[in-house]
Amino acid sequence: FSDFRSLALSRSVVNFFEDCQMLETEVISLIQAILYAQINGRDENEKSFIILQWLLFSRCLASGDGTKTLNDADSDLSIPGLIEKARHIAQVGASHVLKHSNPPRWQLRCVSANVASVAMMMLLSIDEETDGSGLLFNLKSAQSRCIDMSRKENITYGVELHSQPIFHLQELVKTACGTSTATSNHSELPSVQISGLSLLVSIFRSFSSQLDASTNDGTSVLEQYSSQIVSSVKHALNSESLLSESVPGTAFFRLFSAGCEALFVMISEELISDPIAMRRLLQPVLLSAEETPFVQFPMGDRNEKGTLLMSSTHVTDDSRSYPLFRLSKLCFLSKVSMLIALGDISIQQSTVSIVAGELEKEEMGRAIHCAAAAIDGFLLQDSQQNQSSSATSGLTYKNTTDLDESVIQTLIENWPTLGASAVSSIIKAIKAAGNGSADMRSLQQWLTKLTPVIVTGLRHSLSSLHLGDKKSSPEQSSASETAALCVYAVRLCVRDNEHVGEGLSSIELGDIANIVTECVIFYVLGLSDSEDGSKHHTESRLSLSKDHKVLVQQSCGLIEDLCQQYCAIGVDASILTRAVVLPLVTMQENRAMELNHGIIISSCIRSSQSLLQSHPEDGRAEFEKALVQLVLTLLKDSSGPEEEIKAACLPLLRVCCEKTTMSHEEWGKIANYSATYGLWDAWAIVCMTLPPGYGIKCSIDAIKMSLGDIQSVPRHAAALVALRTALHSASVEDPSLLCFVLQSVGFEILQLLRGHGVRIIAGEGFDENRVTVCAESVKVNIMAFQYLNSVSKEDSKFVSFISAMFEVLVEIISFNGMPNHSSGKEGADETIGRMCSQVFVHVARTAPMMFKSTMAIISPENRAVLEAAVRADMSGYAAPKRETKKKISLKGFVR
């Protein structure tokens, strides 16, 4: 087949098809179809083996790497032997073609690199189908897999035993970088370079998450090739300056666009660790003030519209494709800004700072041109989908005949990103502009023209989205991304509704909220009333996959924003209440919640908090009680709520407590309930809002039960921390509360201190909680000591309390020792011993007379330990000095 591609066609035919790339596209599509047919119906092992051979075969063709001998490689089944075998098979296949054309012609290199890119993405798809376990791209996993394969009897190289992609990373990167900068007789080959960048991007996506096992410092396995990679991408980004060297038929504009895409993937995958390299790569894609002047929305004025046109300032043979230079810059900057804003991917703060700093330059002018391009892209898409309508002219072009197909497709594919980025930047510019200024009115006019595009695009994308599809398709991914970006743009208008001018009416926003709730949130939970939603069952519900997670997050965020801005916007309360309450009721009733839907539930809890704060007095009490019951139910769930749900529940409970319609008695029962079931975070919130000590007194029996349950070790630390925190704040206003607590649970606290201190207690979580339990117990006893020292009138009772505490502390020190004074016992912890020693010193300095009286009644053995502990603490736990024997001088024996 490659013989046919590189040899059979005359150069006149190749040149004829060059500009529109029809032949090249058809060739690649045909090879891809052959490859899909070859792996159809095969298992994961067979697929990976076949595709890997295609990948290595294509690499050999692109790099001209063919073997001179057709003899079989050694039958070594070690990992190096498997690598050499796979490489040899690919070289033998490539040699049949390369013997007719070596070095390979640029057409062959172009197709080969594109096929290699397709194969790489197919391998990535296989890896993702296996839950992204990294078997194909992780070095350790690949080595283990090959070792397991080789243990089978009578095994030979093939499906059951073969090499893995990670073993060939170096040669793949070398071929991709070499193809990305390919030249012929010192002339650039843009078509070949574009295909090389495509292969490089597929390598980024496949290997970026894999760590370098040789360094073990958390760097990517691609870091070792950073200089070659940066150089290749930089070469593509400099293609605009190479335009003067182009010859008729070249495609530097598409090369620049491919370079922008490669740079975006590098940023999103965090492959650029050097700030200097980052800034150098960003320079060619930044827009100057001359390229993006501030323009009012054209109302028939040709001069204003002409400023927005993406025309060429250079003499070029291909003016229809030249707009890709500026359009690619707009798309790249918009995608990066949305990548940061949506928070879909975690990016290092240093990278965010550098990129954000560059994005702030000429932001207002760029926002206007992004808005114009977004409007044109949307109208072109609508023109393609509805044959009756036609967009013959636009804001950025005079006629569609002036645009190459690549420019049209770029506008259509990127209009949601351009639109969302434009909304964000325009609102930011409106805030910076003075009230009533001309710039502010012009920006609001642009926003007014862009908003209908965003809303219509949102409706269209949601209508074409099928969240129940188990396998993601490019069309569904595009629809999901479009919907997420449009929802984000609507959220920006909602948050800053006072700056957006006319904006969206409350009726429009209510309609959008209804659509988003029904099509996304309820569909995910299996609550949709649509015909499609009524048919899908548990197995087909969305499980928050990678493609749709951002859409779900933004949809939930929109409902949250509408609830927070309810008073300012006035969306129908019934719409928001239904969107928020129905998922919570479903959660409480445990219906249709088999899958992990923490994002939606936590968002609904936050939204309910906003609704409660703006709820009218009529019906507020019932709503508050229902929310409190929901919070306690979620926190009490034996399986344990997700952290994001718990984080949303506690602020809601705090709001309910602070502006409550319930009595102290009702809240006292809630405090007791929380303590009974170990909901200590909730218990602390309730106690803080009740009168000092009221919550503690209402729940003291439950606290006593938690502290007295010796067998349940994890309960001890949480209960003691909560009790000590509540006591610390409540005892300021009611010091006598300490007496009540000590009379009720003082024995249990000393018992836990002794049990954990000398390791009498054992169980799950003991080692993790031991120091915490000892520290909290000591703190409570110190608080009691300080209180008794200030109010005690009977010295005998005060001394009895101190002596009881000292007996326990002495036993703990004897077991654990102190720093530089080890006890030598198994399980000893010197930090606990030091903690107890500090108590002795504190008592001695605070109440010396009581300390002296206590020393008189304790046993001599304990007194000796106590005195040693005090001396050690006051000396800073210095190591004891060892007595050294005197050296005998021999001089005295000399006569």
PDB file of C-alpha atoms in Angstrom, residues 680 705-721 752 755-757 759-774:
ATOM      1  CA  TRP A 680     -18.614  15.297  66.883  1.00  0.00           C
ATOM      2  CA  MET A 705     -20.682   6.333  77.026  1.00  0.00           C
ATOM      3  CA  SER A 706     -18.186   7.216  74.268  1.00  0.00           C
ATOM      4  CA  LEU A 707     -15.320   7.781  76.697  1.00  0.00           C
ATOM      5  CA  GLY A 708     -16.166   4.694  78.717  1.00  0.00           C
ATOM      6  CA  ASP A 709     -16.270   2.359  75.711  1.00  0.00           C
ATOM      7  CA  ILE A 710     -12.759   0.968  76.162  1.00  0.00           C
ATOM      8  CA  GLN A 711     -12.985  -1.399  73.214  1.00  0.00           C
ATOM      9  CA  SER A 712     -13.837   1.298  70.639  1.00  0.00           C
ATOM     10  CA  VAL A 713     -10.500   3.063  70.301  1.00  0.00           C
ATOM     11  CA  PRO A 714     -11.355   5.419  67.360  1.00  0.00           C
ATOM     12  CA  ARG A 715     -14.189   6.989  69.386  1.00  0.00           C
ATOM     13  CA  HIS A 716     -11.841   8.149  72.158  1.00  0.00           C
ATOM     14  CA  ALA A 717      -9.794  10.707  70.236  1.00  0.00           C
ATOM     15  CA  ALA A 718     -12.749  12.336  68.467  1.00  0.00           C
ATOM     16  CA  ALA A 719     -14.799  12.576  71.659  1.00  0.00           C
ATOM     17  CA  LEU A 720     -11.935  14.035  73.706  1.00  0.00           C
ATOM     18  CA  VAL A 721     -11.038  16.614  71.073  1.00  0.00           C
ATOM     19  CA  LEU A 752      -8.216   6.652  79.000  1.00  0.00           C
ATOM     20  CA  GLY A 755      -4.892   2.993  79.297  1.00  0.00           C
ATOM     21  CA  HIS A 756      -3.331   4.699  76.279  1.00  0.00           C
ATOM     22  CA  GLY A 757      -0.267   5.884  78.195  1.00  0.00           C
ATOM     23  CA  ARG A 759      -0.676   0.541  76.372  1.00  0.00           C
ATOM     24  CA  ILE A 760      -3.275  -1.382  78.355  1.00  0.00           C
ATOM     25  CA  ILE A 761      -5.852  -0.669  75.679  1.00  0.00           C
ATOM     26  CA  ALA A 762      -5.438  -2.215  72.252  1.00  0.00           C
ATOM     27  CA  GLY A 763      -7.458  -2.255  69.079  1.00  0.00           C
ATOM     28  CA  GLU A 764      -7.809  -0.852  65.591  1.00  0.00           C
ATOM     29  CA  GLY A 765      -6.470   2.680  65.316  1.00  0.00           C
ATOM     30  CA  PHE A 766      -4.723   2.588  68.688  1.00  0.00           C
ATOM     31  CA  ASP A 767      -1.275   3.628  67.482  1.00  0.00           C
ATOM     32  CA  GLU A 768      -2.662   6.417  65.298  1.00  0.00           C
ATOM     33  CA  ASN A 769      -4.746   7.927  68.118  1.00  0.00           C
ATOM     34  CA  ARG A 770      -2.567   7.193  71.157  1.00  0.00           C
ATOM     35  CA  VAL A 771      -0.683  10.497  71.360  1.00  0.00           C
ATOM     36  CA  THR A 772      -3.844  12.503  70.611  1.00  0.00           C
ATOM     37  CA  VAL A 773      -5.813  10.797  73.400  1.00  0.00           C
ATOM     38  CA  CYS A 774      -3.002  11.367  75.904  1.00  0.00           C
TER      39      CYS A 774
END
